[in-house]
Coordinates of C-alpha atoms in Angstrom, one line a residue:
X1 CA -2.3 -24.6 128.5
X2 CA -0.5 -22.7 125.8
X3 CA -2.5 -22.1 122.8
X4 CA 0.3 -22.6 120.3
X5 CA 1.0 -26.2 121.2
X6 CA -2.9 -27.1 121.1
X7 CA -2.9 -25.7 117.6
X8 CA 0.5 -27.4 116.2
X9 CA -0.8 -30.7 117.5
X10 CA -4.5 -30.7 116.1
X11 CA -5.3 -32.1 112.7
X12 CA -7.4 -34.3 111.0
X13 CA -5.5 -37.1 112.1
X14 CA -7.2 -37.4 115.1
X15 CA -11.0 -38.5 113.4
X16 CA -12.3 -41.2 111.7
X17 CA -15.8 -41.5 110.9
X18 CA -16.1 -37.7 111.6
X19 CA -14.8 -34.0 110.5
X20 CA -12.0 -32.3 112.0
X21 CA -12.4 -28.2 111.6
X22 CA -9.3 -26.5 112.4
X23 CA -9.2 -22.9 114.2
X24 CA -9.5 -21.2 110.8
X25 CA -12.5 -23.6 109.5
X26 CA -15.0 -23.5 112.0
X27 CA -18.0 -24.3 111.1
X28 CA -22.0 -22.8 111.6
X29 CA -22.3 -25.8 113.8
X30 CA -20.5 -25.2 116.4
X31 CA -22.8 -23.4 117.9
X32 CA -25.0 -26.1 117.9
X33 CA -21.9 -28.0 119.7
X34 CA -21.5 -25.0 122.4
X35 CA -25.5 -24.8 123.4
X36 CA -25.4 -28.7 123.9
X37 CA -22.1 -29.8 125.5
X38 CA -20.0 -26.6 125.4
X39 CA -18.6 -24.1 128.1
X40 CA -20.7 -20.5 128.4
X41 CA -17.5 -19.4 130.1
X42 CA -14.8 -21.6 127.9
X43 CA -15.6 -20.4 124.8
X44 CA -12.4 -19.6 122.8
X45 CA -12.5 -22.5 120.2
X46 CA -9.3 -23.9 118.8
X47 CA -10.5 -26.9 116.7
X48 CA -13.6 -29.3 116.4
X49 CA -14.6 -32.6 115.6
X50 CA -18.3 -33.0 114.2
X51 CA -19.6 -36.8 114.3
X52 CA -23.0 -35.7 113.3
X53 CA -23.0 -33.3 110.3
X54 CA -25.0 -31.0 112.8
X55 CA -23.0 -30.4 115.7
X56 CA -25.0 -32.7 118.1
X57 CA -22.3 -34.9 118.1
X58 CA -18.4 -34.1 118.4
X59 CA -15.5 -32.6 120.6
X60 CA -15.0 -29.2 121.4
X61 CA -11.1 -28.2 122.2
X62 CA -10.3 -24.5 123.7
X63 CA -7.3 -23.6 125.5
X64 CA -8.6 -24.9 129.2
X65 CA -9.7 -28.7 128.2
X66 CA -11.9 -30.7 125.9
X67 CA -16.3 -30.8 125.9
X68 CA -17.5 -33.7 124.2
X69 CA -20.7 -35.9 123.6
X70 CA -21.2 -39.0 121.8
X71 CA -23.7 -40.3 123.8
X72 CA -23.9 -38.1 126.7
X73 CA -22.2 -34.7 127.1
X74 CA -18.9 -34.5 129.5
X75 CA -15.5 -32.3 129.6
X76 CA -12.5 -32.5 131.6
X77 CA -9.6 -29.7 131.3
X78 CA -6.2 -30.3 130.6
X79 CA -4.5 -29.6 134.0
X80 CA -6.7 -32.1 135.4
X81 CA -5.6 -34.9 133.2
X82 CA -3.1 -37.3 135.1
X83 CA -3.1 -40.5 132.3
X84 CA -3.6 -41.1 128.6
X85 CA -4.1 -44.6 128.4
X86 CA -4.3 -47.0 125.4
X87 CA -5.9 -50.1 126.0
X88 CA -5.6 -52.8 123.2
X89 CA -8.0 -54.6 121.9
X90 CA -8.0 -58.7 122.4
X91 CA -7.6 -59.2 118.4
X92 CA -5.1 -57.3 116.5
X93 CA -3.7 -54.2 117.5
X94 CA -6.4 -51.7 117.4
X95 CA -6.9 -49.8 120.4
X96 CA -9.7 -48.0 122.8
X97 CA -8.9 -44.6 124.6
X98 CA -8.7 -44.2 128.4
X99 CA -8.4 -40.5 130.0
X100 CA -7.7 -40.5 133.8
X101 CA -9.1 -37.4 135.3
X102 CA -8.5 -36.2 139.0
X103 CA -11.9 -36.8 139.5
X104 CA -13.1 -39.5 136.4
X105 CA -12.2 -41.7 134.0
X106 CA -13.4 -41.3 130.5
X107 CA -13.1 -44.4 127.9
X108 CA -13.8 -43.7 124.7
X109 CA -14.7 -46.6 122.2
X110 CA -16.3 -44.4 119.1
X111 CA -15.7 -45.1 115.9
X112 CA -16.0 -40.8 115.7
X113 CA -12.1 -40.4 116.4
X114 CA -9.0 -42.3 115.3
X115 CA -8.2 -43.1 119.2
X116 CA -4.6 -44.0 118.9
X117 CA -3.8 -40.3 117.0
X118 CA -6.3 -38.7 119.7
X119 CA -4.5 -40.1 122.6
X120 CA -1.0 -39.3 120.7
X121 CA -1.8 -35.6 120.2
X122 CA -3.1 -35.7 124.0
X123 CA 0.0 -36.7 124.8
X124 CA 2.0 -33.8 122.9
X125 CA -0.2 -31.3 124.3
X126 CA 0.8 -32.6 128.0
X127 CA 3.8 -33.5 127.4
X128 CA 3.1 -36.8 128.9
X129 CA 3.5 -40.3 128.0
X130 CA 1.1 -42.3 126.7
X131 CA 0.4 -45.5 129.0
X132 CA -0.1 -48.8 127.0
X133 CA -2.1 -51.2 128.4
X134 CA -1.4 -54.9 127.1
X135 CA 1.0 -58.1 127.6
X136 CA 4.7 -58.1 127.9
X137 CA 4.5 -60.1 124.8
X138 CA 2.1 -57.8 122.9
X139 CA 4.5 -55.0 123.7
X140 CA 7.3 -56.6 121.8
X141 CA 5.2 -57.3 118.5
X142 CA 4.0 -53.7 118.9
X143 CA 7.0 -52.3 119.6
X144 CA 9.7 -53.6 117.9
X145 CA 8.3 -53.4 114.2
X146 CA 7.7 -49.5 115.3
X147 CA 11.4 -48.6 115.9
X148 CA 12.5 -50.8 113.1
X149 CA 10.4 -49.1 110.7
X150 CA 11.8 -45.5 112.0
X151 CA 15.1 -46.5 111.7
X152 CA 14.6 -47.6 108.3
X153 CA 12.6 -44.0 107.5
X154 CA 15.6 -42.2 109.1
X155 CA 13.7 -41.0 112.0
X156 CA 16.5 -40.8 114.4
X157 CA 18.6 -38.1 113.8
X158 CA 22.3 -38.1 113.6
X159 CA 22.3 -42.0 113.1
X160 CA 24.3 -43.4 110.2
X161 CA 23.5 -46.9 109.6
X162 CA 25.8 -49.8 108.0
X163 CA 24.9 -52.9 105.8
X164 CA 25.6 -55.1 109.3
X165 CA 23.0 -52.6 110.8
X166 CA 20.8 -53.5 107.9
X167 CA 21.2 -57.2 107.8
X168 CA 20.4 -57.0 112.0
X169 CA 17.1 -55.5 111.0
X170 CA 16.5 -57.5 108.8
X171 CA 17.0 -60.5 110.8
X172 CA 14.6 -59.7 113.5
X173 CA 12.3 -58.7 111.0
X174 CA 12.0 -62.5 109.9
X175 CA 12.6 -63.8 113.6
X176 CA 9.0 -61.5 114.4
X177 CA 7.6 -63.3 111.3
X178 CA 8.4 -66.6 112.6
X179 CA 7.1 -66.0 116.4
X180 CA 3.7 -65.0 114.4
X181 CA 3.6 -69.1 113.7
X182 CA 4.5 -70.3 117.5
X183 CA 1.9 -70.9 120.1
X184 CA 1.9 -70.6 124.0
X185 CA 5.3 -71.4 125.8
X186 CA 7.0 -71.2 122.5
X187 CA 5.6 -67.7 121.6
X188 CA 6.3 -66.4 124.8
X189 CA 9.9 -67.8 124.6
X190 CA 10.6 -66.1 121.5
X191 CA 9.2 -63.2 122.1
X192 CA 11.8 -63.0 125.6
X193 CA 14.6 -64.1 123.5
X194 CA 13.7 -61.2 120.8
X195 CA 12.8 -58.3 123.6
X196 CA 16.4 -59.0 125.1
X197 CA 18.1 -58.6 121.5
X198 CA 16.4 -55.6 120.2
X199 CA 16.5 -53.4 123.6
X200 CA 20.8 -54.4 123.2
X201 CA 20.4 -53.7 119.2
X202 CA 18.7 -50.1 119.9
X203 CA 21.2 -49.2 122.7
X204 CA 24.2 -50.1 120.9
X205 CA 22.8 -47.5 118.6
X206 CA 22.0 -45.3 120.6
X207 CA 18.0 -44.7 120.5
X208 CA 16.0 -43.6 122.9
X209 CA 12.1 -43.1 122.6
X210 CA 8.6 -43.7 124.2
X211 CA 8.4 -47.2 122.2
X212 CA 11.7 -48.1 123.7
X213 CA 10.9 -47.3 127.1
X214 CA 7.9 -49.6 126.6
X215 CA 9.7 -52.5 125.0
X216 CA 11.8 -51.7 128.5
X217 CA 9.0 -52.0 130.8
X218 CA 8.0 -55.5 129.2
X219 CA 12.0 -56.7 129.9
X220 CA 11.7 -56.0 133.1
X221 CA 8.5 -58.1 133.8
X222 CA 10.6 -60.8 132.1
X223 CA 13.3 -60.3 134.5
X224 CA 11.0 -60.2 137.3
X225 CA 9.7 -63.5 136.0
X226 CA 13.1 -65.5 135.6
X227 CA 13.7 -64.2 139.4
X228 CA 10.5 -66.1 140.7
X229 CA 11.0 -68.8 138.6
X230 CA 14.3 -69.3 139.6
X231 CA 13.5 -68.9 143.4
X232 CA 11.0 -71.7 142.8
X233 CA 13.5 -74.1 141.2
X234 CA 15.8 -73.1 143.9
X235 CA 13.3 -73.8 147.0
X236 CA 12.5 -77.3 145.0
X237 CA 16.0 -78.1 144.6
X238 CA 16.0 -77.2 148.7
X239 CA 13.4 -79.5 149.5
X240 CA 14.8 -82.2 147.5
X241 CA 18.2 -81.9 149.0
X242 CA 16.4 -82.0 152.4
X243 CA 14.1 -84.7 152.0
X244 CA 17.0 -87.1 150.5
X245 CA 19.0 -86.1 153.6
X246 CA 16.5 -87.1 155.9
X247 CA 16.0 -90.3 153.7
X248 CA 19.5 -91.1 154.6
X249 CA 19.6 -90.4 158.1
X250 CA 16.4 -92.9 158.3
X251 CA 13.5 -90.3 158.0
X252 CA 11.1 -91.5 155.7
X253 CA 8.4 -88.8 155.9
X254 CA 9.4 -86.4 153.6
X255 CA 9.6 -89.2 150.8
X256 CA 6.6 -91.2 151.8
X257 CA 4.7 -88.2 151.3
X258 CA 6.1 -87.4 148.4
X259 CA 5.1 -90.9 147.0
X260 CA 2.0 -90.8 148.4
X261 CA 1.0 -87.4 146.4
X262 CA 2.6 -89.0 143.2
X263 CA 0.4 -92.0 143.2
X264 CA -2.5 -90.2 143.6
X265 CA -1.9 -88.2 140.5

């Protein structure tokens, strides 16, 4: 791994309850950090995290992979790394971490590093996207106000928008406030009507990102469910058509049954 893109993507962004040290600021500690979970042949340092004050606790980065303990010491390097996963929490959208190794999985749940920016500067590093794990439906809350809020920030570059642009933000911006208030079915159906809209919205403009390839991944489970509910209406609409036939032509079983399973309902 190139040295130069580990140390453009490392910052304090990546803690929370704990001290990032950058290549330039490393600390007495670390040595601490390298007798305890570090490499005695990995050595060459390129930032830190310390979630103890003393080193015990933290995350080690050098230019081959990461050494860490928390609880227990463990490392993986980068060329080994085939996932970054973010898995969200059932309340809100807070995340845990997920690392898929060729030979492990590491899940991280600390409250030591600021999870989504860890796996987000993973991902930079690799050059690999990060893998979201949650609903079709949570995608599109997720998602959606993400892209909105960078087109409003001018994030996309090369992209004039007009006052109808504007108003069309807008307008999904309430219609997202308004799917917050529905329940069940009627969530779900907004949330399919709204997915449809936005991804035609950002390609009319022209976008293209990692939150739109996600909001792209939850249409097409959407479209995978219309198909199988539509099969099913189609092989009920079948069997009606069959069992009226036979009706007709003096067959009775098809319908007896039929009233048979309804009564006992």
């Amino acid at each position: 791994m190139e040295k130069e893109i580990i140390l453009e993507n490392l910052d304090e962004s990546i803690v929370n309850e704990a001290t990032f040290y950058s290549q330039q600021n490393i600390p007495s500690q670390i040595s601490q950090a390298l007798y305890l979970y570090g490499s005695t042949t990995d050595y060459q340092v390129l930032g830190f995290i310390d979630a103890s004050g003393d080193g015990s606790k933290g995350m080690i980065f050098t230019d081959q992979g990461i050494y860490f303990c928390f609880k227990e010491p463990h490392s993986f390097l980068y060329e080994d790394i085939e996932e970054v996963v973010l898995i969200k929490k059932e309340e809100g959208f807070d995340f845990y971490a997920k690392i898929k190794t060729k030979a492990n999985t590491f899940v991280f749940k600390n409250k030591y590093l600021n999870l989504k920016g860890f796996i987000e500067c993973l991902s930079e590093i690799l050059e690999m996207p990060v893998h979201y794990e949650m609903s079709a439906y949570e995608k599109v809350g997720y998602f959606v106000p993400i892209v909105l809020n960078d087109l409003k920030e001018d994030v996309y570059e090369d992209l004039e928008l007009n006052e109808q642009h504007f108003q069309q933000i807008k307008d999904i911006e309430h219609e997202l406030e308004m799917a917050k208030e529905l329940k069940g079915l009627d969530y779900q159906d907004e949330c399919r009507s709204l997915c449809r809209y936005c991804l035609d919205f950002f390609e009319s403009l022209g976008l293209d990102s990692d939150e739109i390839d996600a909001l792209n991944e939850a249409q097409s489970f959407f479209d995978q469910q219309d198909s199988h509910e539509n099969q099913q209406l189609e092989g009920a609409k079948r069997w009606v058509d069959e069992m009226m036939s036979n009706y007709q032509n003096g067959d009775t079983g098809m319908y007896d049954q039929m009233k048979s399973t309804m009564e006992s309902l």
